[in-house]
Tab-separated table of N, CA and C in Angstrom:
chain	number	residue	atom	x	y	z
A	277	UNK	N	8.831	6.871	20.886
A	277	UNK	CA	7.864	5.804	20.747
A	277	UNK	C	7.041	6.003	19.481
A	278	UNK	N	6.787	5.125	18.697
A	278	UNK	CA	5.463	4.972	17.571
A	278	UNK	C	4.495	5.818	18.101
A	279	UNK	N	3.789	6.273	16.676
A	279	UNK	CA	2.344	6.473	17.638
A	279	UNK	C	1.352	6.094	16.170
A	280	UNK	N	0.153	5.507	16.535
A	280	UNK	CA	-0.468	4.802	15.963
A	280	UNK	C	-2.209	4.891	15.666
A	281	UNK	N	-2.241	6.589	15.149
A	281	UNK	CA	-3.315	6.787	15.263
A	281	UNK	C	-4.650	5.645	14.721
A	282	UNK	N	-4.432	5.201	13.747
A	282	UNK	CA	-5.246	4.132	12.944
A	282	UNK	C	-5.699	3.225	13.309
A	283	UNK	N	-4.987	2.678	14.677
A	283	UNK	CA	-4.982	1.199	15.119
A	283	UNK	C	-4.472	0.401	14.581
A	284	UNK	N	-4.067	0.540	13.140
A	284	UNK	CA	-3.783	-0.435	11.823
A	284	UNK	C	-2.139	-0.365	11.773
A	285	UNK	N	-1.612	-1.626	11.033
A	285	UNK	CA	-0.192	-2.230	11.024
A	285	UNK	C	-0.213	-3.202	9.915
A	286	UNK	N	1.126	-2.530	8.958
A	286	UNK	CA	1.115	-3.518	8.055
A	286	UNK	C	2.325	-4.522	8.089
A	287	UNK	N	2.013	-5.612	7.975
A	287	UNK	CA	2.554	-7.105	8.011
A	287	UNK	C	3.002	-7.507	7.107
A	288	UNK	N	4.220	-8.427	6.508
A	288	UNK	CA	4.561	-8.950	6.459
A	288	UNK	C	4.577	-8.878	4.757
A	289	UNK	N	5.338	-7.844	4.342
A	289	UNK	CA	5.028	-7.363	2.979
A	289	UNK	C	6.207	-7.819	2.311
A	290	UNK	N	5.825	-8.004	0.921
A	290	UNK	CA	6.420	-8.830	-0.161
A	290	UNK	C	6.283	-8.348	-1.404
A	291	UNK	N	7.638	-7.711	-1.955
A	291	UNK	CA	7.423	-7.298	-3.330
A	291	UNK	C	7.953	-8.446	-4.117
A	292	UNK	N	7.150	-8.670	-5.337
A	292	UNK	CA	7.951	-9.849	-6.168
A	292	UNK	C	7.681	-9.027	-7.779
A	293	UNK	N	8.400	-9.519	-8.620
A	293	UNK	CA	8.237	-9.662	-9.872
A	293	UNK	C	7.366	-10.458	-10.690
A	294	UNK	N	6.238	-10.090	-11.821
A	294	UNK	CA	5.704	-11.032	-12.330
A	294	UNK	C	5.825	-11.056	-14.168
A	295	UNK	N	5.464	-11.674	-14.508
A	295	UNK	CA	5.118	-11.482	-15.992
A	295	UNK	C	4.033	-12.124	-16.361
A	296	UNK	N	3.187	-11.511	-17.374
A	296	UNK	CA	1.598	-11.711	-17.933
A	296	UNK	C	1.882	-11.370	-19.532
A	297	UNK	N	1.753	-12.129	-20.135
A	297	UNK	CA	1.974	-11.993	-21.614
A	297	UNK	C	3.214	-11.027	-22.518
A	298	UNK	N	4.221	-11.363	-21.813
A	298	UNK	CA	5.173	-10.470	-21.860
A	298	UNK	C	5.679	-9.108	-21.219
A	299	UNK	N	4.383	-8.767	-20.491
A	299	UNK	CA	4.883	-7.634	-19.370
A	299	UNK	C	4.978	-8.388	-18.556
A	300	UNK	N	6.428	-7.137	-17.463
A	300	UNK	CA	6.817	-7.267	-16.404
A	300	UNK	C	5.939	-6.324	-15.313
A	301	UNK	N	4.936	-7.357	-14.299
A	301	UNK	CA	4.249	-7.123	-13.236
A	301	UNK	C	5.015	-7.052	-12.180
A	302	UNK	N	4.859	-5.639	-11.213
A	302	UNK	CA	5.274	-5.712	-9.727
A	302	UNK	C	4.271	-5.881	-9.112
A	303	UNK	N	4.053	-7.339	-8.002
A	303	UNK	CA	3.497	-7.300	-7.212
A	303	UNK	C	3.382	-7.082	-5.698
A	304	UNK	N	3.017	-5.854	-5.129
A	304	UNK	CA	2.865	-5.822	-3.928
A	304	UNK	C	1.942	-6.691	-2.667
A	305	UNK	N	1.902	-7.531	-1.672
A	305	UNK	CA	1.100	-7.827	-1.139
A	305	UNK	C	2.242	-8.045	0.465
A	306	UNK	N	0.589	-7.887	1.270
A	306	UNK	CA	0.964	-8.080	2.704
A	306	UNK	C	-0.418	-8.034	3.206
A	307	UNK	N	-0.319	-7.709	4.918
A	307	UNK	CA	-1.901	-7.880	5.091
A	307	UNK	C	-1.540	-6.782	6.609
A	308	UNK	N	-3.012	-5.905	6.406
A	308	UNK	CA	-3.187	-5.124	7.265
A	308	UNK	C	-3.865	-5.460	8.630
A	309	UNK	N	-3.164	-5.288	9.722
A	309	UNK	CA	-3.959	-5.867	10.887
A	309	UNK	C	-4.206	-4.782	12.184
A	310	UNK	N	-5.526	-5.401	12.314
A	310	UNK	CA	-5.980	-4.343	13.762
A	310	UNK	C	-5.215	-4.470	14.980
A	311	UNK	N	-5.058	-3.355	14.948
A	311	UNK	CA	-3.763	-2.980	16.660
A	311	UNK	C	-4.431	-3.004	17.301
A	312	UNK	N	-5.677	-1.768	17.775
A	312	UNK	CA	-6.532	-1.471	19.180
A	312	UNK	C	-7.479	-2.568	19.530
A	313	UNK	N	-8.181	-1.891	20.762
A	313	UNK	CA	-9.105	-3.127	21.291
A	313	UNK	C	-10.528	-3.027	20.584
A	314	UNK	N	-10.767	-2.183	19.691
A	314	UNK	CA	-12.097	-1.971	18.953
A	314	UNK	C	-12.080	-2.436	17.437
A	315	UNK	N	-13.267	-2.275	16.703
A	315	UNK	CA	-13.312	-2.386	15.480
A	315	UNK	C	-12.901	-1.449	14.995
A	316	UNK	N	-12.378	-1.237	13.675
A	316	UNK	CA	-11.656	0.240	12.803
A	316	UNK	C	-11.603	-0.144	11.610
A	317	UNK	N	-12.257	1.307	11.002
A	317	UNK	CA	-11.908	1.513	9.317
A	317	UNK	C	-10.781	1.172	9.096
A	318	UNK	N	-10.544	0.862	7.449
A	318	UNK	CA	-9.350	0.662	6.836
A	318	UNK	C	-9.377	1.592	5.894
A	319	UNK	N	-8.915	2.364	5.742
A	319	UNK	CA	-8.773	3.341	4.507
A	319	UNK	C	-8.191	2.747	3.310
A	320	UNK	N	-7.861	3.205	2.218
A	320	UNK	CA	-7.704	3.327	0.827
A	320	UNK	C	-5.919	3.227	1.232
A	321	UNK	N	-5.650	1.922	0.232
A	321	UNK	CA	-4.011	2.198	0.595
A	321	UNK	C	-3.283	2.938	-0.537
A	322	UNK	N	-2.670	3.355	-0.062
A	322	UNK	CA	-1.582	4.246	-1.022
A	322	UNK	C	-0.003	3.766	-1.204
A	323	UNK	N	0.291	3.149	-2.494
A	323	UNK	CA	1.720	3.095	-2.458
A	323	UNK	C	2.411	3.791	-3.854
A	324	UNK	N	3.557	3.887	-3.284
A	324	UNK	CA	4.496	4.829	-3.915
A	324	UNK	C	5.691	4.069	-4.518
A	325	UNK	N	6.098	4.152	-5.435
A	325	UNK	CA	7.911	3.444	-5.856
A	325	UNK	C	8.958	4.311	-5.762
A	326	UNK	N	9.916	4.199	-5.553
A	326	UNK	CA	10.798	5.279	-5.459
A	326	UNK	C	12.206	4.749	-5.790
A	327	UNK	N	12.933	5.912	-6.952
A	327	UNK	CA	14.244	5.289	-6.953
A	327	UNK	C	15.129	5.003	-6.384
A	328	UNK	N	16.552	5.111	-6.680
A	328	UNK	CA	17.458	4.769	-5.643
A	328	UNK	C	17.830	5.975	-4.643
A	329	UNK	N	17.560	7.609	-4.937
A	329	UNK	CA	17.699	8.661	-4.616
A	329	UNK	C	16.782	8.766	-3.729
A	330	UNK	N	15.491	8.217	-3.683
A	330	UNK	CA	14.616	8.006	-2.428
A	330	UNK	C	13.490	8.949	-3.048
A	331	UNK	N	13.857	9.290	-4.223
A	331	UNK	CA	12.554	10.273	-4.794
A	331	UNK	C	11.559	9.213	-5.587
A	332	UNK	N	10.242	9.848	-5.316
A	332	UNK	CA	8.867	8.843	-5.250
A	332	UNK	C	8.814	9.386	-7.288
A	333	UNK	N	8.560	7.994	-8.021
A	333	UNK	CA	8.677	7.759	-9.209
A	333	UNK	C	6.914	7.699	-9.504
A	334	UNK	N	6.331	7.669	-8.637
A	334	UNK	CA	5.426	6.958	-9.118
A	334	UNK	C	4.016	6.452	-8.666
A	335	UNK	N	2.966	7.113	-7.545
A	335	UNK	CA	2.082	6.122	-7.247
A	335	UNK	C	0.173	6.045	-7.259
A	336	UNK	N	0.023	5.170	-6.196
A	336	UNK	CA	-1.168	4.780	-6.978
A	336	UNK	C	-1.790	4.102	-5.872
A	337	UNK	N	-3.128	4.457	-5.817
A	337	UNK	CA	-4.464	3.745	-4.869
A	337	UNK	C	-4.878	2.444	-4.751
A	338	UNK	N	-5.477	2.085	-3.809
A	338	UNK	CA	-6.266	0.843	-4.228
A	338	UNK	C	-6.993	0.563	-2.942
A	339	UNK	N	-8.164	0.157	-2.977
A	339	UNK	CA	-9.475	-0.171	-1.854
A	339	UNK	C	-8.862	-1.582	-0.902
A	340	UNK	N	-9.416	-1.717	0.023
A	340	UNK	CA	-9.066	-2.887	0.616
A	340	UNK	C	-10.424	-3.563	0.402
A	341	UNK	N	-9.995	-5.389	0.512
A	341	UNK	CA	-11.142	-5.954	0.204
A	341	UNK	C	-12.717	-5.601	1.006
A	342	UNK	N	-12.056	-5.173	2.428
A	342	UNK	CA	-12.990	-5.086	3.833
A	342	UNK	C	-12.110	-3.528	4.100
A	343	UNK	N	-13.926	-2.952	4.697
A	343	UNK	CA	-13.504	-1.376	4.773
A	343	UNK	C	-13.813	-1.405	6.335
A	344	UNK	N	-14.180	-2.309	6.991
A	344	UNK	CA	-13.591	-2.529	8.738
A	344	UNK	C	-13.161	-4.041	8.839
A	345	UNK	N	-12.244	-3.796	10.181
A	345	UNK	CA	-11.946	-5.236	11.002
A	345	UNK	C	-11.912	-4.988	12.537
A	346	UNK	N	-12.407	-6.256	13.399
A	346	UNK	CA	-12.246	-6.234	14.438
A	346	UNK	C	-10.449	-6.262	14.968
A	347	UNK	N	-10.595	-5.941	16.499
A	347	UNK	CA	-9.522	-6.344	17.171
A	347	UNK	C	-8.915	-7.236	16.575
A	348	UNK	N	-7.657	-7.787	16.246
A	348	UNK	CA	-6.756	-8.327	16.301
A	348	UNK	C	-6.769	-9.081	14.746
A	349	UNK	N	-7.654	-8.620	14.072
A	349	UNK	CA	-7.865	-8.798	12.544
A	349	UNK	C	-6.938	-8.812	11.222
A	350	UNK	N	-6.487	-9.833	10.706
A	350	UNK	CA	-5.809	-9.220	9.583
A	350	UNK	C	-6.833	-9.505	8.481
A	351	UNK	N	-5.794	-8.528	7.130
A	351	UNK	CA	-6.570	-8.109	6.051
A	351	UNK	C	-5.374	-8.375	4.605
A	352	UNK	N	-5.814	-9.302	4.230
A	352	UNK	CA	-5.156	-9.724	3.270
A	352	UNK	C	-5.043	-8.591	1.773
A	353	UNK	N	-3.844	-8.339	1.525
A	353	UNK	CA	-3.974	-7.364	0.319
A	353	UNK	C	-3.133	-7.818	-0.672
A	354	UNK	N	-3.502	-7.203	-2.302
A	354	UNK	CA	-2.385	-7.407	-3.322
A	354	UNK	C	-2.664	-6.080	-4.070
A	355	UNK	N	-1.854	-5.707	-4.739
A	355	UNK	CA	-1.720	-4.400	-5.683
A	355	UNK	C	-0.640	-4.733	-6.997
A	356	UNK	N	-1.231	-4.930	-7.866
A	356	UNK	CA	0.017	-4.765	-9.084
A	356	UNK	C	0.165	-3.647	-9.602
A	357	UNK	N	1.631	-3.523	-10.364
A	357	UNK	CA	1.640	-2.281	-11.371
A	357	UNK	C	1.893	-3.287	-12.669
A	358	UNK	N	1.578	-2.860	-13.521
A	358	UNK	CA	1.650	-3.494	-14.894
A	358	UNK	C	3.030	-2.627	-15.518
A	359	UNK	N	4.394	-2.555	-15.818
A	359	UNK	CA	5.076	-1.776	-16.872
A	359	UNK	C	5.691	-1.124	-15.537
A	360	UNK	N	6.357	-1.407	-14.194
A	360	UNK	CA	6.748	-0.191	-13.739
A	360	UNK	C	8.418	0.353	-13.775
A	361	UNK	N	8.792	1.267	-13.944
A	361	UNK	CA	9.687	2.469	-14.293
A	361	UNK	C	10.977	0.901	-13.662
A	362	UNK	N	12.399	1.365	-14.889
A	362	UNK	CA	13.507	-0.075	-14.513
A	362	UNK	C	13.950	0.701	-13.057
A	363	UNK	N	13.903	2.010	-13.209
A	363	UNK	CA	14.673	2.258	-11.669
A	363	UNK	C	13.936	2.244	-10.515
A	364	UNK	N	12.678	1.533	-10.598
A	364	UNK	CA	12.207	1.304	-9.333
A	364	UNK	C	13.493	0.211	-8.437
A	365	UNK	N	13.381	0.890	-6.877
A	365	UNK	CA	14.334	0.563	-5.687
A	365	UNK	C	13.872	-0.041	-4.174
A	366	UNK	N	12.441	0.783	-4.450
A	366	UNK	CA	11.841	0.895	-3.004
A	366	UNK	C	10.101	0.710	-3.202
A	367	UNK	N	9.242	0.010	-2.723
A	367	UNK	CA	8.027	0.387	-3.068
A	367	UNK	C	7.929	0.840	-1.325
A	368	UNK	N	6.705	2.260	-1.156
A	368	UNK	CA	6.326	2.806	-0.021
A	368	UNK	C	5.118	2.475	0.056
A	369	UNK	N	4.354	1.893	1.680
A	369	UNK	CA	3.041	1.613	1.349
A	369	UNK	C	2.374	2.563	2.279
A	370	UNK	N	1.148	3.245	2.649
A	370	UNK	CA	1.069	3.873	3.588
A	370	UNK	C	-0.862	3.814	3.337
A	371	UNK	N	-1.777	4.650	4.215
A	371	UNK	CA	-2.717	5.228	4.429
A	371	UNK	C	-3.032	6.275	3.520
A	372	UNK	N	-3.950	5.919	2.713
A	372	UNK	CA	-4.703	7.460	1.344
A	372	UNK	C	-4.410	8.320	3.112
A	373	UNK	N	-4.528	9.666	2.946
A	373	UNK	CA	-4.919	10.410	3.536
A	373	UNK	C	-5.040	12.127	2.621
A	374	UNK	N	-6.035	12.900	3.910
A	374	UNK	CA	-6.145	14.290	3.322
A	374	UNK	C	-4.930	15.091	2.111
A	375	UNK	N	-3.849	14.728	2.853
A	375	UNK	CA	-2.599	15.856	1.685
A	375	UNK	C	-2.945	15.058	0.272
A	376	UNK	N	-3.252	13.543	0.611
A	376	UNK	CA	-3.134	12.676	-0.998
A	376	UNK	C	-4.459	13.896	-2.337
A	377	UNK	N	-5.467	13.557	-1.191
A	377	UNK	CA	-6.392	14.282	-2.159
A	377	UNK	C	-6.407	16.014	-2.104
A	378	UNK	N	-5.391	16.444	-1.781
A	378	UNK	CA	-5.009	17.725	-2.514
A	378	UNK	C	-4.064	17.963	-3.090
A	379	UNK	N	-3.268	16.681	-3.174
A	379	UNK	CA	-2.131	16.670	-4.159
A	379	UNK	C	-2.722	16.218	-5.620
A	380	UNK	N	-3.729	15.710	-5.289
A	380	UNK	CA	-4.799	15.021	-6.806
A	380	UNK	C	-5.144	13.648	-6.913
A	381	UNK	N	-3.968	13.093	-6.191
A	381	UNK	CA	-4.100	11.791	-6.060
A	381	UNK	C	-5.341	10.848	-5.686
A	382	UNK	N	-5.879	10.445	-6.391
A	382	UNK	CA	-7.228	9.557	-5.942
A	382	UNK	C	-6.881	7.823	-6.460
């Protein structure tokens, strides 16, 4: 079975391609929603790119607009990379957590 310490679940995610004055933008977006029957933090999301080998190329932070939501709440998100690596395969999205900030990652 899952287990779901956070309460939190991400929905309905969509990587697309963009371009802005001649760079090529990846845009990530989806929206984070409350599982449990209470209100809950949202932490700092963390995503990763990874090539076709499944090894992580690449990643990077970003705040959510709202740092709580009630029960049954979603939370609308977007994240770009500006320039990212041609062998990106996979983007990973997950929860900042403790190992992030002793790996350096902020």
């Amino acid at each position: 079975l899952p287990v779901n310490l956070r309460d939190l679940a991400f929905k309905d995610i969509h990587t697309t391609y963009d371009e802005q004055d001649g760079v090529t933008i990846l845009v990530v977006q989806g929206s984070i929603v409350a599982t449990g029957r209470s209100a809950v933090d949202v932490p700092r999301l963390r995503f990763a790119i990874q090539a076709a080998n499944g090894h992580e190329i690449y990643a990077w932070t970003a705040l959510p607009s709202r740092t709580k939501l009630a029960p049954g709440e979603a939370l609308p998100f977007k994240s770009r990379l500006a320039s990212p690596p041609e062998q990106v395969r996979s983007v990973k999205i997950r929860f900042f957590n403790r190992q992030d900030v002793a790996s350096g990652l902020r």
